[in-house]
XYZ file of C-alpha atoms in Angstrom:
202
model
C -0.055 -0.216 0.027
C 1.114 3.408 -0.755
C -0.472 6.642 -0.099
C 0.426 10.093 -0.283
C -1.722 13.048 1.088
C 0.147 16.400 0.930
C -0.688 20.022 0.921
C -0.323 21.814 -2.379
C 0.382 25.641 -2.560
C -1.786 27.876 -4.809
C -1.591 31.390 -5.903
C 1.446 33.353 -7.548
C 3.184 30.657 -9.743
C 6.610 32.262 -9.172
C 6.045 31.424 -5.642
C 4.030 28.260 -5.401
C 6.375 26.509 -7.883
C 9.306 26.801 -5.122
C 7.213 25.591 -2.273
C 5.529 22.546 -4.304
C 8.850 21.688 -5.792
C 10.727 21.355 -2.446
C 7.757 19.513 -0.893
C 7.617 17.067 -3.936
C 11.270 16.521 -3.730
C 11.139 15.819 -0.030
C 8.178 13.180 -0.685
C 10.192 11.479 -3.592
C 13.144 11.068 -1.107
C 11.038 9.667 1.661
C 9.807 6.978 -0.870
C 13.252 5.656 -1.546
C 14.642 2.848 0.376
C 18.170 4.272 -0.019
C 18.220 8.142 -0.215
C 21.825 8.203 -0.976
C 21.480 6.419 -4.311
C 21.217 8.877 -7.301
C 18.087 8.545 -9.301
C 16.443 10.492 -11.980
C 12.976 10.312 -10.379
C 11.269 13.714 -11.078
C 7.662 13.371 -9.887
C 5.890 11.685 -6.857
C 4.142 9.276 -9.288
C 7.425 7.952 -10.501
C 8.670 7.665 -6.793
C 5.623 5.510 -6.119
C 6.240 3.297 -9.278
C 10.067 2.890 -8.047
C 8.859 1.868 -4.544
C 6.201 -0.551 -6.002
C 8.900 -1.984 -8.377
C 11.586 -2.566 -5.569
C 8.675 -4.493 -3.601
C 8.062 -6.735 -7.005
C 11.768 -7.321 -7.013
C 11.602 -8.329 -3.514
C 8.521 -10.705 -3.938
C 10.142 -12.290 -6.953
C 13.234 -12.882 -4.862
C 11.451 -14.356 -2.023
C 8.380 -15.887 -3.201
C 7.319 -17.266 0.147
C 7.217 -13.986 2.316
C 4.080 -12.872 3.819
C 5.285 -9.470 4.555
C 3.420 -6.623 2.488
C 5.204 -3.415 2.253
C 3.567 -0.068 2.992
C 4.474 3.647 2.459
C 2.291 6.308 4.032
C 3.364 10.067 3.751
C 0.967 12.927 5.178
C 1.595 16.610 5.067
C 0.104 19.322 6.920
C 0.507 23.089 7.303
C 1.441 23.603 10.907
C 1.554 27.416 10.835
C 1.304 30.307 8.272
C 1.820 33.832 8.820
C 2.271 36.930 6.322
C 6.007 36.103 6.080
C 6.385 32.346 6.878
C 4.823 28.870 6.289
C 5.806 25.965 8.162
C 4.768 22.386 6.976
C 5.135 18.948 8.439
C 5.706 15.959 6.396
C 5.332 12.575 8.225
C 6.741 9.388 6.649
C 5.894 5.936 7.701
C 7.805 3.105 5.643
C 7.424 -0.708 6.257
C 9.455 -2.994 4.208
C 9.533 -5.811 6.635
C 11.411 -6.349 9.764
C 10.514 -5.853 13.476
C 8.974 -2.535 12.760
C 8.432 0.267 10.144
C 10.239 3.676 10.117
C 8.600 6.685 10.907
C 10.255 10.195 10.081
C 8.706 13.643 10.483
C 10.331 16.739 8.503
C 9.637 20.227 9.030
C 9.979 22.581 5.990
C 9.657 26.273 6.629
C 9.262 28.845 3.571
C 9.537 32.473 2.798
C 5.755 33.708 1.947
C 7.335 36.421 -0.485
C 9.656 34.072 -2.504
C 8.461 30.405 -1.924
C 12.081 29.575 -0.905
C 13.084 27.018 1.731
C 14.522 28.909 4.862
C 17.655 27.456 6.673
C 17.215 26.806 10.349
C 20.201 29.217 10.816
C 18.321 31.859 8.878
C 15.125 31.723 11.128
C 16.919 33.523 13.968
C 18.851 36.551 14.604
C 21.256 34.900 16.845
C 21.744 31.065 16.639
C 23.979 31.156 19.982
C 21.231 32.936 21.979
C 18.465 30.599 20.497
C 20.646 27.406 21.147
C 21.079 28.419 24.736
C 17.158 29.179 25.284
C 16.244 26.068 23.635
C 18.587 23.903 25.965
C 16.897 25.728 28.889
C 13.533 24.555 27.583
C 14.769 21.099 26.637
C 15.934 20.768 30.409
C 12.781 21.856 31.764
C 10.307 20.011 29.641
C 12.023 16.691 28.638
C 11.669 13.838 31.300
C 13.798 10.819 31.548
C 16.716 12.733 30.048
C 18.973 9.873 31.449
C 17.802 7.545 28.271
C 19.251 10.118 25.731
C 22.626 9.844 24.054
C 24.920 11.912 25.893
C 22.535 14.322 27.628
C 25.426 16.746 28.881
C 25.919 17.809 25.257
C 22.752 19.683 24.089
C 22.294 20.029 20.207
C 19.496 21.513 18.199
C 17.536 19.097 16.179
C 17.508 19.016 12.449
C 13.669 19.798 12.760
C 12.521 23.293 13.724
C 9.271 24.224 12.760
C 6.355 26.502 14.164
C 2.802 26.083 15.263
C 0.295 28.395 16.777
C 2.175 28.263 20.142
C 5.593 28.925 19.005
C 8.590 27.150 17.774
C 8.458 23.250 17.897
C 11.703 21.345 18.252
C 11.501 17.663 17.116
C 14.067 14.851 17.369
C 13.183 11.749 15.177
C 13.995 8.183 16.492
C 17.638 7.608 16.919
C 18.482 11.108 16.767
C 19.362 11.618 20.376
C 17.959 8.535 21.783
C 17.422 4.737 21.254
C 14.595 3.820 18.969
C 12.304 2.640 21.826
C 12.191 6.225 23.007
C 10.382 7.326 19.960
C 10.128 11.063 18.854
C 11.121 13.431 21.131
C 9.720 17.018 20.791
C 9.322 20.309 22.845
C 7.738 23.800 22.253
C 9.340 27.295 22.962
C 6.408 29.759 23.158
C 6.443 32.672 20.867
C 6.618 35.070 23.607
C 9.918 33.739 24.798
C 11.325 33.849 21.159
C 9.899 36.899 19.427
C 12.968 38.913 19.898
C 15.205 36.313 18.234
C 12.984 35.768 15.193
C 13.836 36.779 11.747
C 10.117 37.072 11.043
C 7.182 38.553 12.486
C 4.969 35.710 14.180
C 1.746 37.956 13.969
C -0.588 35.708 11.832
């Protein structure tokens, strides 16, 4: 089973083409079993076909297997202001084994250009934001003793926004064992507004 449900930007073509292209490329990458391998896939439909072809090859090599493969990708607009759009993509892939692979990615876009914003460009001072995030991490995350190297805080790859503030999310294996699952916490806008490179007013 392969299912992809994602938001599609509409409006000014010069802006939405950038947003939709980035989102589509992330979905295509999520569908690949080995994202490091170079491929010529250009569309989500081609990505789905490639995933199905991989399964057919697997099924032909192991005809006695009873395991079906599954790929589910869902997207949603987490936050939208006149200056920034924050999108979340959730991918679940199961291709056999003890468990599937769940991954969440946050994408932040400049509403004026549709271009992807790097985490380092979201804030005026990354050192100050890192220190603030460290304090919130210490105050909101329980069972820190199960994390890898809890004394050495590092920002996650995924920093997005919702109506409450900045959402910081660590995927499985990023700072802890798989059994700990996804770890996330929120820093309210009132604590970070002075550090933001955009106006958080919706």
